[in-house]
Amino acid sequence: MSTDGYDSAKDSFDSAKDAAKETFNDAANSAQNSANEFKQNFNQTVNSQDNKKILAGLLGIFLGGFGIHKFILGYNTEGIILAVVTILGILTSCILIGAFFVWIPGTIGLIEGIIYLTKSDEEFYHTYQLNKKAWF
């Protein structure tokens, strides 16, 4: 009779172990699917022409001093200018003039971000993506 109890417990343990493995595999597959979906949506957002307005506007507002919104729109020279001025300002911030070199690119980014978000989609596309207007 003790072997029956042992066999029953072993069978219960094995079925619980199998159920746990199945649950883990389902969770792993679900996580992988979510990661793939996120990656696809991220690539669509960065590469599509429609969503660059929102992405560039938000990056201009929050990270404008580093010129990231310029890189998103393909203005590499302008992005490098903003990034270099900001970094030089940070490095020289112990001198009073360095604070201005941090403040000015940040203000430019904030203004451009607001301008980007307030334009209509068509106007933004024509102004900044077709005609390549670099500043404001």
mmCIF file of C-alpha atoms in Angstrom:
data_model
loop_
_atom_site.group_PDB
_atom_site.id
_atom_site.type_symbol
_atom_site.label_atom_id
_atom_site.label_comp_id
_atom_site.label_asym_id
_atom_site.label_seq_id
_atom_site.Cartn_x
_atom_site.Cartn_y
_atom_site.Cartn_z
ATOM 1 C CA MET A 1 0.000 0.000 0.000
ATOM 2 C CA SER A 2 2.875 2.354 0.598
ATOM 3 C CA THR A 3 4.068 1.858 -2.975
ATOM 4 C CA ASP A 4 0.624 2.862 -4.241
ATOM 5 C CA GLY A 5 0.851 6.130 -2.301
ATOM 6 C CA TYR A 6 4.380 6.678 -3.592
ATOM 7 C CA ASP A 7 3.347 5.989 -7.183
ATOM 8 C CA SER A 8 0.337 8.270 -6.843
ATOM 9 C CA ALA A 9 2.476 11.082 -5.417
ATOM 10 C CA LYS A 10 5.071 10.585 -8.143
ATOM 11 C CA ASP A 11 2.385 10.699 -10.845
ATOM 12 C CA SER A 12 0.922 13.878 -9.326
ATOM 13 C CA PHE A 13 4.381 15.435 -9.173
ATOM 14 C CA ASP A 14 5.112 14.495 -12.786
ATOM 15 C CA SER A 15 1.825 15.923 -14.036
ATOM 16 C CA ALA A 16 2.385 19.139 -12.030
ATOM 17 C CA LYS A 17 5.900 19.359 -13.471
ATOM 18 C CA ASP A 18 4.562 18.900 -17.003
ATOM 19 C CA ALA A 19 1.888 21.542 -16.415
ATOM 20 C CA ALA A 20 4.531 23.966 -15.109
ATOM 21 C CA LYS A 21 6.728 23.338 -18.167
ATOM 22 C CA GLU A 22 3.782 23.926 -20.476
ATOM 23 C CA THR A 23 2.875 27.155 -18.673
ATOM 24 C CA PHE A 24 6.493 28.331 -18.821
ATOM 25 C CA ASN A 25 6.716 27.556 -22.545
ATOM 26 C CA ASP A 26 3.451 29.433 -23.182
ATOM 27 C CA ALA A 27 4.758 32.442 -21.248
ATOM 28 C CA ALA A 28 8.084 32.336 -23.119
ATOM 29 C CA ASN A 29 6.298 32.195 -26.484
ATOM 30 C CA SER A 30 4.013 35.047 -25.477
ATOM 31 C CA ALA A 31 6.990 37.164 -24.373
ATOM 32 C CA GLN A 32 8.809 36.424 -27.630
ATOM 33 C CA ASN A 33 5.730 37.395 -29.661
ATOM 34 C CA SER A 34 5.374 40.638 -27.680
ATOM 35 C CA ALA A 35 9.061 41.461 -28.209
ATOM 36 C CA ASN A 36 8.776 40.828 -31.950
ATOM 37 C CA GLU A 37 5.630 42.956 -32.176
ATOM 38 C CA PHE A 38 7.331 45.782 -30.259
ATOM 39 C CA LYS A 39 10.357 45.590 -32.559
ATOM 40 C CA GLN A 40 8.162 45.731 -35.680
ATOM 41 C CA ASN A 41 6.144 48.670 -34.338
ATOM 42 C CA PHE A 42 9.317 50.516 -33.333
ATOM 43 C CA ASN A 43 10.815 50.034 -36.795
ATOM 44 C CA GLN A 44 7.562 51.199 -38.403
ATOM 45 C CA THR A 45 7.507 54.298 -36.213
ATOM 46 C CA VAL A 46 11.088 55.260 -36.958
ATOM 47 C CA ASN A 47 10.960 54.471 -40.677
ATOM 48 C CA SER A 48 7.488 55.714 -41.602
ATOM 49 C CA GLN A 49 6.939 59.225 -42.908
ATOM 50 C CA ASP A 50 3.635 59.681 -41.069
ATOM 51 C CA ASN A 51 4.873 59.263 -37.523
ATOM 52 C CA LYS A 52 8.042 61.344 -37.799
ATOM 53 C CA LYS A 53 6.092 64.455 -36.864
ATOM 54 C CA ILE A 54 5.126 63.125 -33.455
ATOM 55 C CA LEU A 55 8.461 61.429 -32.828
ATOM 56 C CA ALA A 56 10.488 64.486 -33.871
ATOM 57 C CA GLY A 57 8.229 66.812 -31.898
ATOM 58 C CA LEU A 58 8.469 64.854 -28.669
ATOM 59 C CA LEU A 59 12.213 64.333 -29.018
ATOM 60 C CA GLY A 60 12.609 68.040 -29.730
ATOM 61 C CA ILE A 61 10.764 68.919 -26.541
ATOM 62 C CA PHE A 62 12.455 66.406 -24.246
ATOM 63 C CA LEU A 63 15.939 65.945 -25.797
ATOM 64 C CA GLY A 64 16.150 68.962 -28.067
ATOM 65 C CA GLY A 65 19.500 70.158 -26.819
ATOM 66 C CA PHE A 66 21.164 67.025 -28.111
ATOM 67 C CA GLY A 67 19.646 67.416 -31.590
ATOM 68 C CA ILE A 68 18.089 63.953 -31.680
ATOM 69 C CA HIS A 69 14.974 65.311 -33.396
ATOM 70 C CA LYS A 70 17.210 66.604 -36.193
ATOM 71 C CA PHE A 71 18.743 63.158 -36.740
ATOM 72 C CA ILE A 72 15.242 61.623 -36.954
ATOM 73 C CA LEU A 73 14.390 64.032 -39.785
ATOM 74 C CA GLY A 74 17.697 63.407 -41.560
ATOM 75 C CA TYR A 75 19.345 66.735 -40.702
ATOM 76 C CA ASN A 76 22.652 65.278 -39.562
ATOM 77 C CA THR A 77 24.709 68.485 -39.761
ATOM 78 C CA GLU A 78 22.197 70.442 -37.683
ATOM 79 C CA GLY A 79 21.932 67.575 -35.197
ATOM 80 C CA ILE A 80 25.697 67.472 -34.775
ATOM 81 C CA ILE A 81 25.798 71.248 -34.268
ATOM 82 C CA LEU A 82 23.193 71.072 -31.486
ATOM 83 C CA ALA A 83 24.872 68.077 -29.840
ATOM 84 C CA VAL A 84 28.364 69.621 -29.924
ATOM 85 C CA VAL A 85 27.171 72.972 -28.561
ATOM 86 C CA THR A 86 25.293 71.211 -25.746
ATOM 87 C CA ILE A 87 28.241 68.992 -24.847
ATOM 88 C CA LEU A 88 30.637 71.964 -24.893
ATOM 89 C CA GLY A 89 28.187 73.844 -22.703
ATOM 90 C CA ILE A 90 28.040 70.982 -20.229
ATOM 91 C CA LEU A 91 31.836 70.756 -20.139
ATOM 92 C CA THR A 92 32.194 74.510 -19.600
ATOM 93 C CA SER A 93 29.230 74.918 -17.262
ATOM 94 C CA CYS A 94 31.557 75.784 -14.387
ATOM 95 C CA ILE A 95 32.094 79.041 -16.266
ATOM 96 C CA LEU A 96 28.964 81.151 -16.488
ATOM 97 C CA ILE A 97 29.059 81.238 -20.302
ATOM 98 C CA GLY A 98 28.734 77.422 -20.427
ATOM 99 C CA ALA A 99 25.218 77.624 -19.011
ATOM 100 C CA PHE A 100 24.129 79.613 -22.060
ATOM 101 C CA PHE A 101 25.550 76.944 -24.359
ATOM 102 C CA VAL A 102 23.333 74.394 -22.620
ATOM 103 C CA TRP A 103 20.289 76.633 -22.417
ATOM 104 C CA ILE A 104 20.251 77.875 -26.034
ATOM 105 C CA PRO A 105 20.156 74.464 -27.840
ATOM 106 C CA GLY A 106 17.591 73.202 -25.332
ATOM 107 C CA THR A 107 15.390 76.200 -26.044
ATOM 108 C CA ILE A 108 15.808 75.712 -29.793
ATOM 109 C CA GLY A 109 14.766 72.070 -29.418
ATOM 110 C CA LEU A 110 11.758 73.005 -27.284
ATOM 111 C CA ILE A 111 10.581 75.623 -29.785
ATOM 112 C CA GLU A 112 11.090 73.298 -32.746
ATOM 113 C CA GLY A 113 9.289 70.458 -30.956
ATOM 114 C CA ILE A 114 6.280 72.665 -30.318
ATOM 115 C CA ILE A 115 6.320 73.915 -33.920
ATOM 116 C CA TYR A 116 6.497 70.344 -35.230
ATOM 117 C CA LEU A 117 3.541 69.219 -33.129
ATOM 118 C CA THR A 118 1.346 72.205 -33.972
ATOM 119 C CA LYS A 119 1.715 71.911 -37.751
ATOM 120 C CA SER A 120 -0.727 69.798 -39.721
ATOM 121 C CA ASP A 121 0.589 66.480 -40.996
ATOM 122 C CA GLU A 122 0.627 67.694 -44.597
ATOM 123 C CA GLU A 123 2.298 70.998 -43.765
ATOM 124 C CA PHE A 124 4.933 69.240 -41.627
ATOM 125 C CA TYR A 125 5.650 66.711 -44.363
ATOM 126 C CA HIS A 126 6.052 69.381 -47.050
ATOM 127 C CA THR A 127 8.086 71.772 -44.898
ATOM 128 C CA TYR A 128 10.486 69.449 -43.095
ATOM 129 C CA GLN A 129 10.588 66.226 -45.085
ATOM 130 C CA LEU A 130 10.181 67.297 -48.718
ATOM 131 C CA ASN A 131 11.574 70.841 -48.694
ATOM 132 C CA LYS A 132 14.117 70.056 -45.954
ATOM 133 C CA LYS A 133 13.745 73.271 -43.954
ATOM 134 C CA ALA A 134 16.411 72.727 -41.305
ATOM 135 C CA TRP A 135 15.809 75.396 -38.664
ATOM 136 C CA PHE A 136 12.430 76.409 -37.220
#
